mmCIF file of C-alpha atoms and ligand atoms in Angstrom:
data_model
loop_
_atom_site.group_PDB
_atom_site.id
_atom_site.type_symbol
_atom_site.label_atom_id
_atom_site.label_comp_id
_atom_site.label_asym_id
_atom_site.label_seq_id
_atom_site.Cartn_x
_atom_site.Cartn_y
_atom_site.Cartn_z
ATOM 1 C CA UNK A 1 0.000 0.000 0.000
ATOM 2 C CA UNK A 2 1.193 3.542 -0.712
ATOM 3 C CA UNK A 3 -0.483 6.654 0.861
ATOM 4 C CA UNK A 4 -0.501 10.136 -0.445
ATOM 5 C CA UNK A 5 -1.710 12.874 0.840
ATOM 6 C CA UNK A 6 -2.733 16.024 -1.267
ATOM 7 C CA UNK A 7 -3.498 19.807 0.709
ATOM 8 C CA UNK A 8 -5.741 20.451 -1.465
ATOM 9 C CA UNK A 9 -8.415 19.581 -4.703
ATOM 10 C CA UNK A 10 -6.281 21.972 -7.177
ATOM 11 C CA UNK A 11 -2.839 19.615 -5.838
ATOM 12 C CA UNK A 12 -4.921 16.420 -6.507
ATOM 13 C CA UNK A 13 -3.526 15.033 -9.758
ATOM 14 C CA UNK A 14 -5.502 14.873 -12.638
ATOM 15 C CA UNK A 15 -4.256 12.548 -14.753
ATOM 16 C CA UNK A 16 -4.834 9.345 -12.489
ATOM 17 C CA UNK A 17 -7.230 8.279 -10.082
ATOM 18 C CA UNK A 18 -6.277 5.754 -6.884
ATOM 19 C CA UNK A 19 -8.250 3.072 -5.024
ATOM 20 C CA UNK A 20 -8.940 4.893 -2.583
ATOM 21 C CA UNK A 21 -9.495 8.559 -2.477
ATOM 22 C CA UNK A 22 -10.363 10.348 1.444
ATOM 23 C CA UNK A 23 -11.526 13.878 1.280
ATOM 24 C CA UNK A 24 -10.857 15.510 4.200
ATOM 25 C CA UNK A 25 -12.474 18.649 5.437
ATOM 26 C CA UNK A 26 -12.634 18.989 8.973
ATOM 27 C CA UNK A 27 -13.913 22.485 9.523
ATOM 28 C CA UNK A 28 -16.745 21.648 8.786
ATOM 29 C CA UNK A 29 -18.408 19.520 5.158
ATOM 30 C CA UNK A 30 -16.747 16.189 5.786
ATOM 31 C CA UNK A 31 -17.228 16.436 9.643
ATOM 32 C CA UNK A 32 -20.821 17.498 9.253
ATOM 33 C CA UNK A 33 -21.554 14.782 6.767
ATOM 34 C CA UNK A 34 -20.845 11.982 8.878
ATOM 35 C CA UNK A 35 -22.642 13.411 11.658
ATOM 36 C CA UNK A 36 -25.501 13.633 9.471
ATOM 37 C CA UNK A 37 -25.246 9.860 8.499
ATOM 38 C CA UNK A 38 -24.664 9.095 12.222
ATOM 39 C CA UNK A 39 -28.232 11.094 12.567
ATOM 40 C CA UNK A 40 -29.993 8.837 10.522
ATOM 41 C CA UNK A 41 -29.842 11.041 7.486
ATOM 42 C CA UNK A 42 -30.844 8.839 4.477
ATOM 43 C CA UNK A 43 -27.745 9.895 2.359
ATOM 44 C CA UNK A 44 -25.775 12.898 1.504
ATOM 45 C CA UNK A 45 -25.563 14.337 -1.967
ATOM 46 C CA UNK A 46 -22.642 17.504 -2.495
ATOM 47 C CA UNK A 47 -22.524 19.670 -5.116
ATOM 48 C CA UNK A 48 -20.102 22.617 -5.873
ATOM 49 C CA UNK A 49 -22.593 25.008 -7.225
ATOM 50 C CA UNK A 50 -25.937 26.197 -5.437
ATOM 51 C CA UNK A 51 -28.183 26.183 -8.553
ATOM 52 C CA UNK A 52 -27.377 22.913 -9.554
ATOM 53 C CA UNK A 53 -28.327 21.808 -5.394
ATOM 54 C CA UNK A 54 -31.200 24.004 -5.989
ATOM 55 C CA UNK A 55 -32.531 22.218 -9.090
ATOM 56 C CA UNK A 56 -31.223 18.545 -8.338
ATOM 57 C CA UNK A 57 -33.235 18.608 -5.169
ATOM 58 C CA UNK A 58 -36.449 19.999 -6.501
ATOM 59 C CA UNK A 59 -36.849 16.959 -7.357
ATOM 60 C CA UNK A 60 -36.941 15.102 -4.374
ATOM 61 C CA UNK A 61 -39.971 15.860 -1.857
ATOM 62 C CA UNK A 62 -39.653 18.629 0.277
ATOM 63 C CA UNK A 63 -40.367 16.269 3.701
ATOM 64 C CA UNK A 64 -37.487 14.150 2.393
ATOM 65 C CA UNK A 65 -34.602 16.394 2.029
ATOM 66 C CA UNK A 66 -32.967 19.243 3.499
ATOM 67 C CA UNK A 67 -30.690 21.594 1.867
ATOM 68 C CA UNK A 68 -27.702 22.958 3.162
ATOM 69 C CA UNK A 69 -25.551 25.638 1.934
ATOM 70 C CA UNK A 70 -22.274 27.857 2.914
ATOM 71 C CA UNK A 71 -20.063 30.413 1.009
ATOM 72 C CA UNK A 72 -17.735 32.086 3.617
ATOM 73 C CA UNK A 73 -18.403 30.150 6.671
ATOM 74 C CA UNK A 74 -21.637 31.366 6.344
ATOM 75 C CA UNK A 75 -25.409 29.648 5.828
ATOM 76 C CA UNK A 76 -26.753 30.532 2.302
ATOM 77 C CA UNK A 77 -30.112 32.506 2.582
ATOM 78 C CA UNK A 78 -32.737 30.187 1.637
ATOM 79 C CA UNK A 79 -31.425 27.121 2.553
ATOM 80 C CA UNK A 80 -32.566 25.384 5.303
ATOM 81 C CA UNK A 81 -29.056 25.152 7.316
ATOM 82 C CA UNK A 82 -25.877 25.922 6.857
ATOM 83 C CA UNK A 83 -22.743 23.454 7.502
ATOM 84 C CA UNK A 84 -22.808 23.267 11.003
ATOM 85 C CA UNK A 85 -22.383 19.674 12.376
ATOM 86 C CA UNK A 86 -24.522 20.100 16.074
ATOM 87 C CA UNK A 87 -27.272 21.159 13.352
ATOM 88 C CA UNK A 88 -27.382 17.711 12.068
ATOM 89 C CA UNK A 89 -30.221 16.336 14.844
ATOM 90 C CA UNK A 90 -31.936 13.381 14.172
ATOM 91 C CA UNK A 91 -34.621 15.477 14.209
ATOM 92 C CA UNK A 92 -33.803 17.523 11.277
ATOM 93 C CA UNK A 93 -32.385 15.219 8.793
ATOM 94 C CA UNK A 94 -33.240 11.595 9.996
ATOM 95 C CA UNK A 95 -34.992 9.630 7.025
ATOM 96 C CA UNK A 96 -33.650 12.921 4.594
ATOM 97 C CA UNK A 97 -31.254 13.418 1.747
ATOM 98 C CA UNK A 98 -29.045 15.989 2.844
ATOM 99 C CA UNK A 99 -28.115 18.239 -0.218
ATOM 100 C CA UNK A 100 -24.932 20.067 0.354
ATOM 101 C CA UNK A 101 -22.870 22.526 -1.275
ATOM 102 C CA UNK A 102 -20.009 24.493 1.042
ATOM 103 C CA UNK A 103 -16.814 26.210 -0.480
ATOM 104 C CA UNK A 104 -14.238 23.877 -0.265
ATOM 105 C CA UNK A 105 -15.001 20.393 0.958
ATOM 106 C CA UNK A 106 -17.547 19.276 -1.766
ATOM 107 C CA UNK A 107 -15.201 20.418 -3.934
ATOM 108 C CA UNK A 108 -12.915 18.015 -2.913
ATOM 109 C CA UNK A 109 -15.125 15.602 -2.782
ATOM 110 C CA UNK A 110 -15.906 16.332 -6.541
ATOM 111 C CA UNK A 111 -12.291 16.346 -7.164
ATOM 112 C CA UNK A 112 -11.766 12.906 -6.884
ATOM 113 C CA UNK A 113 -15.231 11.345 -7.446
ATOM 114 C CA UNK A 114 -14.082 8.747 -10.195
ATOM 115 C CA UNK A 115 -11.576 7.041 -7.690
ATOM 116 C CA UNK A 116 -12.381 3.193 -7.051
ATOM 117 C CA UNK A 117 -13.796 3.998 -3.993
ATOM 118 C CA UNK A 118 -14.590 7.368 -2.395
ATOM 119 C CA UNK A 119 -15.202 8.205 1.095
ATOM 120 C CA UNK A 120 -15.434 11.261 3.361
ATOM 121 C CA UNK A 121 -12.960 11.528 6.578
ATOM 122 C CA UNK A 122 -12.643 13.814 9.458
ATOM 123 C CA UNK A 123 -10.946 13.693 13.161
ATOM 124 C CA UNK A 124 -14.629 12.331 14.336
ATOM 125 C CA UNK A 125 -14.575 8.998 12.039
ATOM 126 C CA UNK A 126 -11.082 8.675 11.582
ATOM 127 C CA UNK A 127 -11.151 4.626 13.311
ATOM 128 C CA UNK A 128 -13.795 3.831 10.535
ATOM 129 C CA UNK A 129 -11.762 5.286 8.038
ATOM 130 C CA UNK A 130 -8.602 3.366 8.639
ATOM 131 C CA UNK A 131 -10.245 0.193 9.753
ATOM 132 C CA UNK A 132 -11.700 0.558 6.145
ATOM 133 C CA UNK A 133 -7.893 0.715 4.610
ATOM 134 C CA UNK A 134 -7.075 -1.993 6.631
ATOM 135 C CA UNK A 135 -10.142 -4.630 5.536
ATOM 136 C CA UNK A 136 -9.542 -3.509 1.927
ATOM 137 C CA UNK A 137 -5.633 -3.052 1.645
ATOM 138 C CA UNK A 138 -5.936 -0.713 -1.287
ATOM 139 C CA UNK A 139 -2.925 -0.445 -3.494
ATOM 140 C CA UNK A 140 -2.752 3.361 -3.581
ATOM 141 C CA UNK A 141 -4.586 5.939 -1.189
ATOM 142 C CA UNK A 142 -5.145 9.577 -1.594
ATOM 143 C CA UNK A 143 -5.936 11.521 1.639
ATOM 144 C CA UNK A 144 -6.856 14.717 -0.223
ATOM 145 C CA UNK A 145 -7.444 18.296 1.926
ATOM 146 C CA UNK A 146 -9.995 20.820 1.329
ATOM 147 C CA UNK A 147 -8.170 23.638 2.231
ATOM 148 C CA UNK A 148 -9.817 27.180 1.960
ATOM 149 C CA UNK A 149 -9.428 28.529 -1.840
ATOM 150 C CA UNK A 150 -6.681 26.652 -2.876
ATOM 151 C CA UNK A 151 -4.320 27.288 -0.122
ATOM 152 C CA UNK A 152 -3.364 24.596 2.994
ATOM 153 C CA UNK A 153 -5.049 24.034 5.984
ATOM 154 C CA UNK A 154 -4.094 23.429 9.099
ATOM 155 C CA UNK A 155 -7.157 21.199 10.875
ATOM 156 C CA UNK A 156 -7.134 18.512 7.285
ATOM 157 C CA UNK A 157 -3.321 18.252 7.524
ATOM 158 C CA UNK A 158 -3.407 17.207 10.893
ATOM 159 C CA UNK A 159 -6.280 14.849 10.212
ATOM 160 C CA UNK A 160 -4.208 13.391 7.003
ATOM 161 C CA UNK A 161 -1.730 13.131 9.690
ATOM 162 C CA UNK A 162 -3.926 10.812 12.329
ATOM 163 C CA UNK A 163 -4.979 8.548 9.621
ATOM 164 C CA UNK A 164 -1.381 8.336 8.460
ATOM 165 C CA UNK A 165 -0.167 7.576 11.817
ATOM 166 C CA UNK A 166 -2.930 4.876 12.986
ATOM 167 C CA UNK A 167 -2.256 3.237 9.619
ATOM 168 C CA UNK A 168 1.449 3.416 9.960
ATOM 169 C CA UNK A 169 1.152 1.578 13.551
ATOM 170 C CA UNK A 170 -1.379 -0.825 12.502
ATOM 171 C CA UNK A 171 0.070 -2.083 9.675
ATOM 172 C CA UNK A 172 3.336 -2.018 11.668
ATOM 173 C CA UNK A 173 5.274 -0.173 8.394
ATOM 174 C CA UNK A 174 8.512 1.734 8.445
ATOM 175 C CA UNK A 175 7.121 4.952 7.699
ATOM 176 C CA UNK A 176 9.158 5.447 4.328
ATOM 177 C CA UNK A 177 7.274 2.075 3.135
ATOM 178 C CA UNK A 178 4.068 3.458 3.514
ATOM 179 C CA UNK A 179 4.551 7.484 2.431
ATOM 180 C CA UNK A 180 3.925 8.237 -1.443
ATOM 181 C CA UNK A 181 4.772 11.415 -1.036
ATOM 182 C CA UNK A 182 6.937 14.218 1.272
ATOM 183 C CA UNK A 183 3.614 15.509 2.495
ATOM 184 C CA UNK A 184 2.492 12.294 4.675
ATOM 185 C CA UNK A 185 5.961 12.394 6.881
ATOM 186 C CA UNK A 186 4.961 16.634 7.238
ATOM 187 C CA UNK A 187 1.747 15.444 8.092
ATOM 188 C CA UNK A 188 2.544 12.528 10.296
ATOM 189 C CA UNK A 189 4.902 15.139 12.200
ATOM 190 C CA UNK A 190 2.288 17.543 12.398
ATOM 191 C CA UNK A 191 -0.226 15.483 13.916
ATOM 192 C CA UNK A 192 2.882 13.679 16.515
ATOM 193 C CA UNK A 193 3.600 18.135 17.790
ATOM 194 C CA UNK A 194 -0.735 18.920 18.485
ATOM 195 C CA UNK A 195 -2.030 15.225 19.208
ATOM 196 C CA UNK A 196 -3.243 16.537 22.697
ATOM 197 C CA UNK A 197 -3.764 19.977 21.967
ATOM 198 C CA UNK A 198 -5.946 19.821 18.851
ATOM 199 C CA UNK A 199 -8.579 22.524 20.348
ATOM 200 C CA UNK A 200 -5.652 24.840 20.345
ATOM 201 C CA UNK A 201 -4.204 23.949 16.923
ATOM 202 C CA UNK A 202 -7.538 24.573 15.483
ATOM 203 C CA UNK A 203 -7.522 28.091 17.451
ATOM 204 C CA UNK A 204 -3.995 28.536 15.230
ATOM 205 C CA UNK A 205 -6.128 27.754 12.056
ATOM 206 C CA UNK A 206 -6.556 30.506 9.866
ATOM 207 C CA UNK A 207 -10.039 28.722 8.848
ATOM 208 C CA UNK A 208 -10.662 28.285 12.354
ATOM 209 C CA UNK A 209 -10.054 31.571 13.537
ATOM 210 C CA UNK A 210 -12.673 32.377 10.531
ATOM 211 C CA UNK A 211 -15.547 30.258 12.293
ATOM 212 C CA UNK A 212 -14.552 31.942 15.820
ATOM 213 C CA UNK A 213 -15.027 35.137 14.487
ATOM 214 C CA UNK A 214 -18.938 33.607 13.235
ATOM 215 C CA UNK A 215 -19.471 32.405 16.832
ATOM 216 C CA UNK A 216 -18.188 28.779 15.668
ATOM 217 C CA UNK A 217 -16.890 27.803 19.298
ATOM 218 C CA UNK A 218 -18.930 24.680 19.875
ATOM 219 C CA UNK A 219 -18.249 23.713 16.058
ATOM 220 C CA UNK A 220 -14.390 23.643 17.061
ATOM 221 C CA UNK A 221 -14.771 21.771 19.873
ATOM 222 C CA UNK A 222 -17.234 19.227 18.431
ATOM 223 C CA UNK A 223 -14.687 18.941 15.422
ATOM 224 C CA UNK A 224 -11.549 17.651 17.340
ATOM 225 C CA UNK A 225 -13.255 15.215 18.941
ATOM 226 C CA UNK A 226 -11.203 11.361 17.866
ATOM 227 C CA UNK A 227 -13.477 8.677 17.029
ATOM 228 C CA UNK A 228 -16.767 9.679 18.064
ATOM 229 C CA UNK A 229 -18.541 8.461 15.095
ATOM 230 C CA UNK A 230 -18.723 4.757 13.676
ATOM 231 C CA UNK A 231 -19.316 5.871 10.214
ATOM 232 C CA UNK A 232 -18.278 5.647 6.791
ATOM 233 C CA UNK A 233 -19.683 7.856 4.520
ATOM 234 C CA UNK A 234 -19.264 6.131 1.365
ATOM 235 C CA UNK A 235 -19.793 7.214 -2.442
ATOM 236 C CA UNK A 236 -22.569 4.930 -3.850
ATOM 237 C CA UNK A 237 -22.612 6.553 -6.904
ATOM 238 C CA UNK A 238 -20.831 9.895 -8.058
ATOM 239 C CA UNK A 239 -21.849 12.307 -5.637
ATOM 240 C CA UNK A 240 -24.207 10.420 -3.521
ATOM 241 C CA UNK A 241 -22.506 9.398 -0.250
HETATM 242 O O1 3SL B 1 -14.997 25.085 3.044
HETATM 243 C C1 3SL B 1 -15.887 24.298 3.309
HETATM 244 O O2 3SL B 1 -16.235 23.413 2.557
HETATM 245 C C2 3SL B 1 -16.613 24.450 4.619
HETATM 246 O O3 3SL B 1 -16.499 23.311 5.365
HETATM 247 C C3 3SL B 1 -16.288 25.721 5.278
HETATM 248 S S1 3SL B 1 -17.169 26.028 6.748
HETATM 249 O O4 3SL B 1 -16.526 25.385 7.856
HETATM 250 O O5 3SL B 1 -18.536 25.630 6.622
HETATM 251 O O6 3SL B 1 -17.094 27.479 6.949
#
């Protein structure tokens, strides 16, 4: 098995697609997704642009979906939520299709849609995610990072980094086996330095500074949390997770 990891959807490589692809975005699409399927939410569908959202899920009946939209950290008027994680209840989205378009992490969903198999990843499902790797022993893995408009982030780095590191002690690899690409060991090393402190390291984010500034507190702190979730949001067809 090789793993790469990619900061972001416009440094995902084109020209090839792995077995494997993760997108990562921890503040918030990815994290927010599998707390809808945790929910009970019937599946998640992303899209990049709002109109498209809009018009895909006119289709669907109203009781039976619920749209959510962000541009800027912020909820898209009209929609019905924004991309807030504690807003995925069971009693808002249990037995729905949650339609979702934010500005970076369905994008990098998107990015690598056409990978064998596609999942979302973030700090709260990161034991489903590698016990995943580990059933299916992919050849190649791509751990691919929202970022925020092209540029790095912080909070998916470090989560690249925790998947990197569980897998690296599971599979009981020499780290230079297992890394593609220069990126894992900055990642691995990044996630070894803020391991306990990951509150604060999100508090050093330039994203998460962003969501403090929107009152995002409780998002942070539900973020970081390791593990919480047993889920595996899954792509069952392009898109549709
Ligand atoms: O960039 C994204 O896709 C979002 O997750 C950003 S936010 O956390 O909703 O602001």
């Amino acid at each position: 098995m090789k793993l790469f990891i990619y900061h972001t959807p416009e440094l995902t490589p084109s020209s090839e697609v792995p077995d494997c692809a993760i997108a990562i975005d921890v503040l918030r699409a990815t994290t927010t997704m599998v707390t809808a399927l945790a929910a009970g939410a019937e599946a998640v569908q992303v899209f990049s642009d709002l109109d498209k959202l809009i018009h895909v899920s006119e289709a669907w009946p109203t009781e039976k979906r619920i749209r959510a939209g962000e541009r800027g950290g912020a909820k898209v008027t009209g929609f019905d939520m924004g991309n807030s994680p504690l807003d995925c209840t069971p009693e808002q989205v249990q037995g729905r299709r949650l339609f979702i378009s934010t500005t970076n992490g369905t994008r990098a969903l998107e990015r690598v849609q056409n990978a064998a198999a596609v999942l979302a990843g973030a700090f709260v499902n990161r034991r489903a995610v590698v016990n995943y790797i580990l059933s299916e022993q992919p050849e190649t893995v791509w751990l691919v990072g929202s970022g925020w408009e092209g540029s790095f982030s912080l909070e998916d780095t470090a989560c690249a980094g925790a998947i990197a590191q569980s897998l690296v002690a599971q599979l009981n690899l020499p780290v230079d086996e297992l890394a593609g690409n220069d990126e894992v060991i900055g990642a691995l090393s990044l996630f070894d330095q803020w391991q306990d402190r990951l509150l604060e390291l999100m508090h050093h984010a330039s994203h998460g500074k962003r969501l403090l500034r929107l009152d995002g507190d409780e998002d942070l702190k539900y973020c970081v949390q390791m593990d919480l979730l047993d889920v595996l949001p899954i792509q069952r067809e392009p898109g549709v997770l």
